[in-house]
Amino acid sequence: MTDTVWRAIAVDDEPPALKRLSSLLAEVPGVRLVGTYDDPREAVPAIERERPDLLFLDIQMPEMTGFELVAALGDECPLVIFVTAYDEHAIRAFEVNALDYLLKPVQRERLAATLARARERLSTRSASEIQAQLHAVLRGMGAGAPARVAVRTGTRVLLLDPATIDRVEADGNTLTLYAGRERVEFRETLTAFEARLPPGRFVRVSRSTVVNLASVRQVEPWFNGDYVLILADGAKVTTGRTYRDRVRAALGLA
């Protein structure tokens, strides 16, 4: 038995499920539940504030899915234990990638086994390794590019249809997203955000800019083989030398 006390938060839009999980966790020494939330949008700032070791997370929630919440947290996401009613094929994806999960209704014995697995992960793996593992699971389940993209700005989490995003520009680790007339600033690396976008629909055109291919209205040649892309909102974006070949391929240019 360890003296370490893990701090946990649970997020589920079903109050009875939260109540049952809270009751079961109250019986477990070494785990302290510091918050329960039935609205995932309210949970995001609480998780950032409390920085728990464990996050018990429902997957299918109407306002924001568990996958979207994970994306909104980015590198701040703790070790996730999904609480799910997924079928056996999806469960295999969890098992192959060695991520913990609980099936509803949560059973006492299964919870104990899951916490034992979590203890091993928390004691032997770094935060970066846990994050890489989590993102591998999401990709394996087809969740790497969800139907909506979660963008965290201040205490709000915006859920955007990727099709509405025209471009994203980086200034260090501060990104500015342009979607029609909307302009949103948030903290994330461009590489990390690009990985969350639907594959084949966006292209990195320079070190600091990702563009929605559907927003490109005109292409003009520029110096040294580069291009100027004119977007639907009138913005002009110049490609960078390192990225010109991928832009050419993505746009079908000769």
PDB file of C-alpha atoms in Angstrom:
ATOM      1  CA  MET A   1       0.000   0.000   0.000  1.00  0.00           C
ATOM      2  CA  THR A   2       1.293   3.436  -0.875  1.00  0.00           C
ATOM      3  CA  ASP A   3       1.020   6.714   1.014  1.00  0.00           C
ATOM      4  CA  THR A   4       0.541   8.565  -2.269  1.00  0.00           C
ATOM      5  CA  VAL A   5      -2.914  10.090  -2.645  1.00  0.00           C
ATOM      6  CA  TRP A   6      -4.140  10.512  -6.189  1.00  0.00           C
ATOM      7  CA  ARG A   7      -6.438  13.407  -6.923  1.00  0.00           C
ATOM      8  CA  ALA A   8      -9.238  12.617  -9.364  1.00  0.00           C
ATOM      9  CA  ILE A   9     -12.012  14.382 -11.281  1.00  0.00           C
ATOM     10  CA  ALA A  10     -15.016  12.641 -12.838  1.00  0.00           C
ATOM     11  CA  VAL A  11     -16.991  13.963 -15.821  1.00  0.00           C
ATOM     12  CA  ASP A  12     -20.256  12.351 -16.934  1.00  0.00           C
ATOM     13  CA  ASP A  13     -23.514  13.905 -18.126  1.00  0.00           C
ATOM     14  CA  GLU A  14     -25.512  11.250 -16.237  1.00  0.00           C
ATOM     15  CA  PRO A  15     -25.826  12.178 -12.517  1.00  0.00           C
ATOM     16  CA  PRO A  16     -26.623   8.562 -11.437  1.00  0.00           C
ATOM     17  CA  ALA A  17     -23.384   7.381 -13.061  1.00  0.00           C
ATOM     18  CA  LEU A  18     -21.429  10.132 -11.277  1.00  0.00           C
ATOM     19  CA  LYS A  19     -23.073   9.235  -7.975  1.00  0.00           C
ATOM     20  CA  ARG A  20     -22.190   5.542  -8.341  1.00  0.00           C
ATOM     21  CA  LEU A  21     -18.593   6.253  -9.299  1.00  0.00           C
ATOM     22  CA  SER A  22     -18.214   8.724  -6.421  1.00  0.00           C
ATOM     23  CA  SER A  23     -19.549   6.131  -3.980  1.00  0.00           C
ATOM     24  CA  LEU A  24     -17.162   3.450  -5.226  1.00  0.00           C
ATOM     25  CA  LEU A  25     -14.135   5.767  -5.177  1.00  0.00           C
ATOM     26  CA  ALA A  26     -14.950   6.775  -1.596  1.00  0.00           C
ATOM     27  CA  GLU A  27     -14.144   3.166  -0.630  1.00  0.00           C
ATOM     28  CA  VAL A  28     -10.711   3.255  -2.300  1.00  0.00           C
ATOM     29  CA  PRO A  29      -7.762   4.303  -0.116  1.00  0.00           C
ATOM     30  CA  GLY A  30      -5.278   6.565  -1.849  1.00  0.00           C
ATOM     31  CA  VAL A  31      -7.787   8.189  -4.227  1.00  0.00           C
ATOM     32  CA  ARG A  32      -9.469  11.515  -3.458  1.00  0.00           C
ATOM     33  CA  LEU A  33     -12.223  12.771  -5.736  1.00  0.00           C
ATOM     34  CA  VAL A  34     -11.771  16.554  -5.907  1.00  0.00           C
ATOM     35  CA  GLY A  35     -14.605  17.286  -8.316  1.00  0.00           C
ATOM     36  CA  THR A  36     -17.499  15.846 -10.309  1.00  0.00           C
ATOM     37  CA  TYR A  37     -19.044  17.529 -13.338  1.00  0.00           C
ATOM     38  CA  ASP A  38     -22.071  16.704 -15.466  1.00  0.00           C
ATOM     39  CA  ASP A  39     -21.214  19.490 -17.941  1.00  0.00           C
ATOM     40  CA  PRO A  40     -17.865  18.845 -19.675  1.00  0.00           C
ATOM     41  CA  ARG A  41     -17.551  22.506 -20.619  1.00  0.00           C
ATOM     42  CA  GLU A  42     -17.437  23.433 -16.939  1.00  0.00           C
ATOM     43  CA  ALA A  43     -14.989  20.622 -16.266  1.00  0.00           C
ATOM     44  CA  VAL A  44     -12.238  21.999 -18.530  1.00  0.00           C
ATOM     45  CA  PRO A  45     -11.249  25.024 -16.411  1.00  0.00           C
ATOM     46  CA  ALA A  46     -11.626  22.935 -13.226  1.00  0.00           C
ATOM     47  CA  ILE A  47      -9.217  20.300 -14.559  1.00  0.00           C
ATOM     48  CA  GLU A  48      -6.733  23.010 -15.513  1.00  0.00           C
ATOM     49  CA  ARG A  49      -7.059  24.558 -12.055  1.00  0.00           C
ATOM     50  CA  GLU A  50      -6.971  21.376  -9.962  1.00  0.00           C
ATOM     51  CA  ARG A  51      -4.455  19.427 -12.108  1.00  0.00           C
ATOM     52  CA  PRO A  52      -5.703  15.992 -10.996  1.00  0.00           C
ATOM     53  CA  ASP A  53      -3.708  12.807 -11.467  1.00  0.00           C
ATOM     54  CA  LEU A  54      -6.694  10.897 -12.854  1.00  0.00           C
ATOM     55  CA  LEU A  55      -9.638  11.865 -15.031  1.00  0.00           C
ATOM     56  CA  PHE A  56     -12.674   9.566 -15.160  1.00  0.00           C
ATOM     57  CA  LEU A  57     -14.299  10.585 -18.417  1.00  0.00           C
ATOM     58  CA  ASP A  58     -17.520   9.611 -20.155  1.00  0.00           C
ATOM     59  CA  ILE A  59     -17.242   9.438 -23.942  1.00  0.00           C
ATOM     60  CA  GLN A  60     -20.733  10.098 -25.270  1.00  0.00           C
ATOM     61  CA  MET A  61     -21.926  13.467 -23.946  1.00  0.00           C
ATOM     62  CA  PRO A  62     -24.179  15.835 -25.930  1.00  0.00           C
ATOM     63  CA  GLU A  63     -22.458  19.196 -25.341  1.00  0.00           C
ATOM     64  CA  MET A  64     -18.887  17.959 -25.708  1.00  0.00           C
ATOM     65  CA  THR A  65     -17.657  14.404 -26.215  1.00  0.00           C
ATOM     66  CA  GLY A  66     -14.924  12.920 -24.084  1.00  0.00           C
ATOM     67  CA  PHE A  67     -12.599  13.018 -27.070  1.00  0.00           C
ATOM     68  CA  GLU A  68     -13.282  16.721 -27.599  1.00  0.00           C
ATOM     69  CA  LEU A  69     -12.601  17.411 -23.931  1.00  0.00           C
ATOM     70  CA  VAL A  70      -9.254  15.606 -24.178  1.00  0.00           C
ATOM     71  CA  ALA A  71      -8.397  17.685 -27.250  1.00  0.00           C
ATOM     72  CA  ALA A  72      -9.349  20.894 -25.447  1.00  0.00           C
ATOM     73  CA  LEU A  73      -7.022  20.047 -22.554  1.00  0.00           C
ATOM     74  CA  GLY A  74      -4.100  19.278 -24.855  1.00  0.00           C
ATOM     75  CA  ASP A  75      -0.882  18.661 -22.934  1.00  0.00           C
ATOM     76  CA  GLU A  76      -2.640  19.530 -19.653  1.00  0.00           C
ATOM     77  CA  CYS A  77      -4.703  16.336 -19.822  1.00  0.00           C
ATOM     78  CA  PRO A  78      -4.071  13.919 -16.923  1.00  0.00           C
ATOM     79  CA  LEU A  79      -4.200  10.129 -17.170  1.00  0.00           C
ATOM     80  CA  VAL A  80      -7.643   9.317 -18.556  1.00  0.00           C
ATOM     81  CA  ILE A  81      -9.819   6.408 -17.513  1.00  0.00           C
ATOM     82  CA  PHE A  82     -12.681   6.310 -19.985  1.00  0.00           C
ATOM     83  CA  VAL A  83     -16.110   5.335 -18.708  1.00  0.00           C
ATOM     84  CA  THR A  84     -17.822   3.848 -21.709  1.00  0.00           C
ATOM     85  CA  ALA A  85     -20.537   1.673 -23.178  1.00  0.00           C
ATOM     86  CA  TYR A  86     -18.498   1.036 -26.364  1.00  0.00           C
ATOM     87  CA  ASP A  87     -18.691  -2.314 -28.137  1.00  0.00           C
ATOM     88  CA  GLU A  88     -15.977  -4.968 -28.069  1.00  0.00           C
ATOM     89  CA  HIS A  89     -14.195  -3.676 -31.182  1.00  0.00           C
ATOM     90  CA  ALA A  90     -13.642  -0.264 -29.645  1.00  0.00           C
ATOM     91  CA  ILE A  91     -12.582  -1.869 -26.381  1.00  0.00           C
ATOM     92  CA  ARG A  92      -9.894  -3.790 -28.271  1.00  0.00           C
ATOM     93  CA  ALA A  93      -8.495  -0.455 -29.415  1.00  0.00           C
ATOM     94  CA  PHE A  94      -8.157   0.554 -25.766  1.00  0.00           C
ATOM     95  CA  GLU A  95      -6.514  -2.747 -24.855  1.00  0.00           C
ATOM     96  CA  VAL A  96      -4.056  -2.749 -27.757  1.00  0.00           C
ATOM     97  CA  ASN A  97      -2.864   0.692 -26.697  1.00  0.00           C
ATOM     98  CA  ALA A  98      -2.944  -0.275 -23.006  1.00  0.00           C
ATOM     99  CA  LEU A  99      -5.202   2.573 -21.899  1.00  0.00           C
ATOM    100  CA  ASP A 100      -7.601   2.079 -18.995  1.00  0.00           C
ATOM    101  CA  TYR A 101     -11.352   1.968 -19.350  1.00  0.00           C
ATOM    102  CA  LEU A 102     -14.459   1.101 -17.346  1.00  0.00           C
ATOM    103  CA  LEU A 103     -17.700  -0.261 -18.690  1.00  0.00           C
ATOM    104  CA  LYS A 104     -21.008   1.088 -17.428  1.00  0.00           C
ATOM    105  CA  PRO A 105     -22.380   0.318 -14.936  1.00  0.00           C
ATOM    106  CA  VAL A 106     -19.068   0.493 -13.110  1.00  0.00           C
ATOM    107  CA  GLN A 107     -18.361  -2.573 -10.974  1.00  0.00           C
ATOM    108  CA  ARG A 108     -16.302  -2.491  -7.768  1.00  0.00           C
ATOM    109  CA  GLU A 109     -13.942  -5.285  -8.833  1.00  0.00           C
ATOM    110  CA  ARG A 110     -13.324  -3.787 -12.267  1.00  0.00           C
ATOM    111  CA  LEU A 111     -12.621  -0.382 -10.754  1.00  0.00           C
ATOM    112  CA  ALA A 112     -10.009  -1.929  -8.445  1.00  0.00           C
ATOM    113  CA  ALA A 113      -8.302  -3.645 -11.391  1.00  0.00           C
ATOM    114  CA  THR A 114      -8.328  -0.445 -13.436  1.00  0.00           C
ATOM    115  CA  LEU A 115      -6.813   1.564 -10.594  1.00  0.00           C
ATOM    116  CA  ALA A 116      -4.080  -1.046 -10.235  1.00  0.00           C
ATOM    117  CA  ARG A 117      -3.219  -0.553 -13.910  1.00  0.00           C
ATOM    118  CA  ALA A 118      -3.316   3.213 -13.462  1.00  0.00           C
ATOM    119  CA  ARG A 119      -0.953   2.950 -10.481  1.00  0.00           C
ATOM    120  CA  GLU A 120       1.627   1.260 -12.690  1.00  0.00           C
ATOM    121  CA  ARG A 121       1.311   3.915 -15.386  1.00  0.00           C
ATOM    122  CA  LEU A 122       1.515   6.847 -13.002  1.00  0.00           C
ATOM    123  CA  SER A 123       4.533   5.434 -11.188  1.00  0.00           C
ATOM    124  CA  THR A 124       6.578   4.312 -14.192  1.00  0.00           C
ATOM    125  CA  ARG A 125       5.704   6.642 -17.078  1.00  0.00           C
ATOM    126  CA  SER A 126       6.329  10.310 -17.631  1.00  0.00           C
ATOM    127  CA  ALA A 127       3.570  12.782 -18.477  1.00  0.00           C
ATOM    128  CA  SER A 128       4.810  12.982 -22.077  1.00  0.00           C
ATOM    129  CA  GLU A 129       4.637   9.192 -22.451  1.00  0.00           C
ATOM    130  CA  ILE A 130       1.095   9.148 -21.087  1.00  0.00           C
ATOM    131  CA  GLN A 131       0.091  11.889 -23.537  1.00  0.00           C
ATOM    132  CA  ALA A 132       1.611  10.029 -26.484  1.00  0.00           C
ATOM    133  CA  GLN A 133      -0.226   6.877 -25.436  1.00  0.00           C
ATOM    134  CA  LEU A 134      -3.526   8.721 -25.157  1.00  0.00           C
ATOM    135  CA  HIS A 135      -3.211  10.292 -28.599  1.00  0.00           C
ATOM    136  CA  ALA A 136      -2.354   6.867 -30.046  1.00  0.00           C
ATOM    137  CA  VAL A 137      -5.610   5.520 -28.648  1.00  0.00           C
ATOM    138  CA  LEU A 138      -7.610   8.382 -30.105  1.00  0.00           C
ATOM    139  CA  ARG A 139      -6.060   7.834 -33.516  1.00  0.00           C
ATOM    140  CA  GLY A 140      -6.651   4.088 -33.277  1.00  0.00           C
ATOM    141  CA  MET A 141     -10.325   4.662 -32.576  1.00  0.00           C
ATOM    142  CA  GLY A 142     -10.720   7.134 -35.417  1.00  0.00           C
ATOM    143  CA  ALA A 143     -10.972   9.983 -32.945  1.00  0.00           C
ATOM    144  CA  GLY A 144      -7.806  11.802 -33.961  1.00  0.00           C
ATOM    145  CA  ALA A 145      -9.847  14.141 -36.163  1.00  0.00           C
ATOM    146  CA  PRO A 146     -13.274  14.522 -34.530  1.00  0.00           C
ATOM    147  CA  ALA A 147     -16.284  16.065 -36.259  1.00  0.00           C
ATOM    148  CA  ARG A 148     -15.652  19.231 -34.233  1.00  0.00           C
ATOM    149  CA  VAL A 149     -12.397  20.853 -33.188  1.00  0.00           C
ATOM    150  CA  ALA A 150     -12.167  21.991 -29.582  1.00  0.00           C
ATOM    151  CA  VAL A 151     -10.428  25.340 -29.062  1.00  0.00           C
ATOM    152  CA  ARG A 152      -9.791  26.553 -25.525  1.00  0.00           C
ATOM    153  CA  THR A 153      -9.734  30.325 -25.088  1.00  0.00           C
ATOM    154  CA  GLY A 154      -9.793  31.758 -21.593  1.00  0.00           C
ATOM    155  CA  THR A 155     -12.452  29.891 -19.617  1.00  0.00           C
ATOM    156  CA  ARG A 156     -14.422  29.013 -22.751  1.00  0.00           C
ATOM    157  CA  VAL A 157     -14.131  25.997 -25.007  1.00  0.00           C
ATOM    158  CA  LEU A 158     -15.290  26.599 -28.567  1.00  0.00           C
ATOM    159  CA  LEU A 159     -16.367  23.624 -30.667  1.00  0.00           C
ATOM    160  CA  LEU A 160     -15.802  24.488 -34.313  1.00  0.00           C
ATOM    161  CA  ASP A 161     -16.743  22.711 -37.511  1.00  0.00           C
ATOM    162  CA  PRO A 162     -13.376  22.256 -39.290  1.00  0.00           C
ATOM    163  CA  ALA A 163     -15.024  23.232 -42.580  1.00  0.00           C
ATOM    164  CA  THR A 164     -15.536  26.785 -41.230  1.00  0.00           C
ATOM    165  CA  ILE A 165     -11.825  27.288 -40.469  1.00  0.00           C
ATOM    166  CA  ASP A 166     -10.036  29.259 -43.217  1.00  0.00           C
ATOM    167  CA  ARG A 167      -6.529  29.344 -41.752  1.00  0.00           C
ATOM    168  CA  VAL A 168      -4.523  29.210 -38.548  1.00  0.00           C
ATOM    169  CA  GLU A 169      -1.466  31.411 -37.968  1.00  0.00           C
ATOM    170  CA  ALA A 170       1.181  30.988 -35.290  1.00  0.00           C
ATOM    171  CA  ASP A 171       3.209  33.507 -33.336  1.00  0.00           C
ATOM    172  CA  GLY A 172       5.317  31.282 -31.120  1.00  0.00           C
ATOM    173  CA  ASN A 173       2.855  29.139 -29.137  1.00  0.00           C
ATOM    174  CA  THR A 174      -0.001  31.591 -29.635  1.00  0.00           C
ATOM    175  CA  LEU A 175      -2.337  30.655 -32.478  1.00  0.00           C
ATOM    176  CA  THR A 176      -4.852  32.846 -34.257  1.00  0.00           C
ATOM    177  CA  LEU A 177      -7.669  30.977 -35.950  1.00  0.00           C
ATOM    178  CA  TYR A 178      -9.681  32.618 -38.715  1.00  0.00           C
ATOM    179  CA  ALA A 179     -13.149  31.264 -39.454  1.00  0.00           C
ATOM    180  CA  GLY A 180     -15.129  33.609 -41.676  1.00  0.00           C
ATOM    181  CA  ARG A 181     -15.486  36.808 -39.668  1.00  0.00           C
ATOM    182  CA  GLU A 182     -14.499  35.122 -36.430  1.00  0.00           C
ATOM    183  CA  ARG A 183     -10.969  35.487 -35.068  1.00  0.00           C
ATOM    184  CA  VAL A 184      -9.900  33.391 -32.086  1.00  0.00           C
ATOM    185  CA  GLU A 185      -6.594  33.435 -30.196  1.00  0.00           C
ATOM    186  CA  PHE A 186      -5.473  30.530 -28.028  1.00  0.00           C
ATOM    187  CA  ARG A 187      -2.356  28.817 -26.698  1.00  0.00           C
ATOM    188  CA  GLU A 188      -1.141  25.704 -28.514  1.00  0.00           C
ATOM    189  CA  THR A 189       1.662  24.784 -30.870  1.00  0.00           C
ATOM    190  CA  LEU A 190       0.789  24.823 -34.551  1.00  0.00           C
ATOM    191  CA  THR A 191       2.108  21.282 -34.960  1.00  0.00           C
ATOM    192  CA  ALA A 192      -0.172  19.969 -32.198  1.00  0.00           C
ATOM    193  CA  PHE A 193      -3.217  21.776 -33.577  1.00  0.00           C
ATOM    194  CA  GLU A 194      -2.515  20.638 -37.129  1.00  0.00           C
ATOM    195  CA  ALA A 195      -2.547  17.024 -35.898  1.00  0.00           C
ATOM    196  CA  ARG A 196      -6.119  17.532 -34.662  1.00  0.00           C
ATOM    197  CA  LEU A 197      -7.437  18.683 -38.037  1.00  0.00           C
ATOM    198  CA  PRO A 198      -9.055  16.314 -40.569  1.00  0.00           C
ATOM    199  CA  PRO A 199      -6.336  14.782 -42.777  1.00  0.00           C
ATOM    200  CA  GLY A 200      -6.350  15.790 -46.425  1.00  0.00           C
ATOM    201  CA  ARG A 201      -8.397  18.944 -45.868  1.00  0.00           C
ATOM    202  CA  PHE A 202      -5.717  21.258 -44.518  1.00  0.00           C
ATOM    203  CA  VAL A 203      -2.137  21.922 -45.580  1.00  0.00           C
ATOM    204  CA  ARG A 204       0.826  23.483 -43.810  1.00  0.00           C
ATOM    205  CA  VAL A 205       2.015  26.216 -46.183  1.00  0.00           C
ATOM    206  CA  SER A 206       4.770  27.707 -44.024  1.00  0.00           C
ATOM    207  CA  ARG A 207       6.306  27.385 -40.567  1.00  0.00           C
ATOM    208  CA  SER A 208       3.597  29.656 -39.190  1.00  0.00           C
ATOM    209  CA  THR A 209       0.463  28.961 -41.270  1.00  0.00           C
ATOM    210  CA  VAL A 210      -1.986  26.133 -41.936  1.00  0.00           C
ATOM    211  CA  VAL A 211      -4.646  26.674 -44.612  1.00  0.00           C
ATOM    212  CA  ASN A 212      -7.967  25.008 -45.379  1.00  0.00           C
ATOM    213  CA  LEU A 213      -7.668  23.790 -48.986  1.00  0.00           C
ATOM    214  CA  ALA A 214     -11.358  24.540 -49.570  1.00  0.00           C
ATOM    215  CA  SER A 215     -10.710  28.214 -48.739  1.00  0.00           C
ATOM    216  CA  VAL A 216      -8.098  28.692 -51.477  1.00  0.00           C
ATOM    217  CA  ARG A 217      -9.643  30.694 -54.321  1.00  0.00           C
ATOM    218  CA  GLN A 218      -6.608  31.659 -56.366  1.00  0.00           C
ATOM    219  CA  VAL A 219      -2.923  30.754 -56.670  1.00  0.00           C
ATOM    220  CA  GLU A 220      -0.310  33.172 -57.977  1.00  0.00           C
ATOM    221  CA  PRO A 221       3.366  32.373 -58.653  1.00  0.00           C
ATOM    222  CA  TRP A 222       5.863  34.106 -56.390  1.00  0.00           C
ATOM    223  CA  PHE A 223       9.629  34.384 -56.211  1.00  0.00           C
ATOM    224  CA  ASN A 224      11.894  31.314 -56.226  1.00  0.00           C
ATOM    225  CA  GLY A 225       9.081  28.873 -56.965  1.00  0.00           C
ATOM    226  CA  ASP A 226       6.870  29.857 -54.059  1.00  0.00           C
ATOM    227  CA  TYR A 227       3.185  30.783 -54.328  1.00  0.00           C
ATOM    228  CA  VAL A 228       0.773  33.358 -53.009  1.00  0.00           C
ATOM    229  CA  LEU A 229      -2.544  31.793 -52.009  1.00  0.00           C
ATOM    230  CA  ILE A 230      -5.600  34.040 -52.053  1.00  0.00           C
ATOM    231  CA  LEU A 231      -8.270  32.784 -49.686  1.00  0.00           C
ATOM    232  CA  ALA A 232     -12.037  33.150 -49.636  1.00  0.00           C
ATOM    233  CA  ASP A 233     -11.844  35.974 -47.066  1.00  0.00           C
ATOM    234  CA  GLY A 234      -9.380  37.896 -49.241  1.00  0.00           C
ATOM    235  CA  ALA A 235      -6.327  37.035 -47.143  1.00  0.00           C
ATOM    236  CA  LYS A 236      -3.053  36.439 -48.999  1.00  0.00           C
ATOM    237  CA  VAL A 237      -0.724  33.736 -47.712  1.00  0.00           C
ATOM    238  CA  THR A 238       2.776  33.124 -49.064  1.00  0.00           C
ATOM    239  CA  THR A 239       4.159  29.599 -49.050  1.00  0.00           C
ATOM    240  CA  GLY A 240       7.509  28.774 -47.510  1.00  0.00           C
ATOM    241  CA  ARG A 241      10.360  26.993 -49.293  1.00  0.00           C
ATOM    242  CA  THR A 242      10.186  23.895 -47.074  1.00  0.00           C
ATOM    243  CA  TYR A 243       6.476  23.473 -47.711  1.00  0.00           C
ATOM    244  CA  ARG A 244       6.105  24.409 -51.379  1.00  0.00           C
ATOM    245  CA  ASP A 245       6.142  20.797 -52.624  1.00  0.00           C
ATOM    246  CA  ARG A 246       3.376  19.675 -50.287  1.00  0.00           C
ATOM    247  CA  VAL A 247       1.315  22.750 -51.263  1.00  0.00           C
ATOM    248  CA  ARG A 248       1.851  21.948 -54.935  1.00  0.00           C
ATOM    249  CA  ALA A 249       0.740  18.346 -54.390  1.00  0.00           C
ATOM    250  CA  ALA A 250      -2.255  19.268 -52.234  1.00  0.00           C
ATOM    251  CA  LEU A 251      -3.562  21.784 -54.776  1.00  0.00           C
ATOM    252  CA  GLY A 252      -2.779  19.617 -57.805  1.00  0.00           C
ATOM    253  CA  LEU A 253      -0.403  22.154 -59.317  1.00  0.00           C
ATOM    254  CA  ALA A 254       1.864  21.043 -62.130  1.00  0.00           C
TER     255      ALA A 254
END
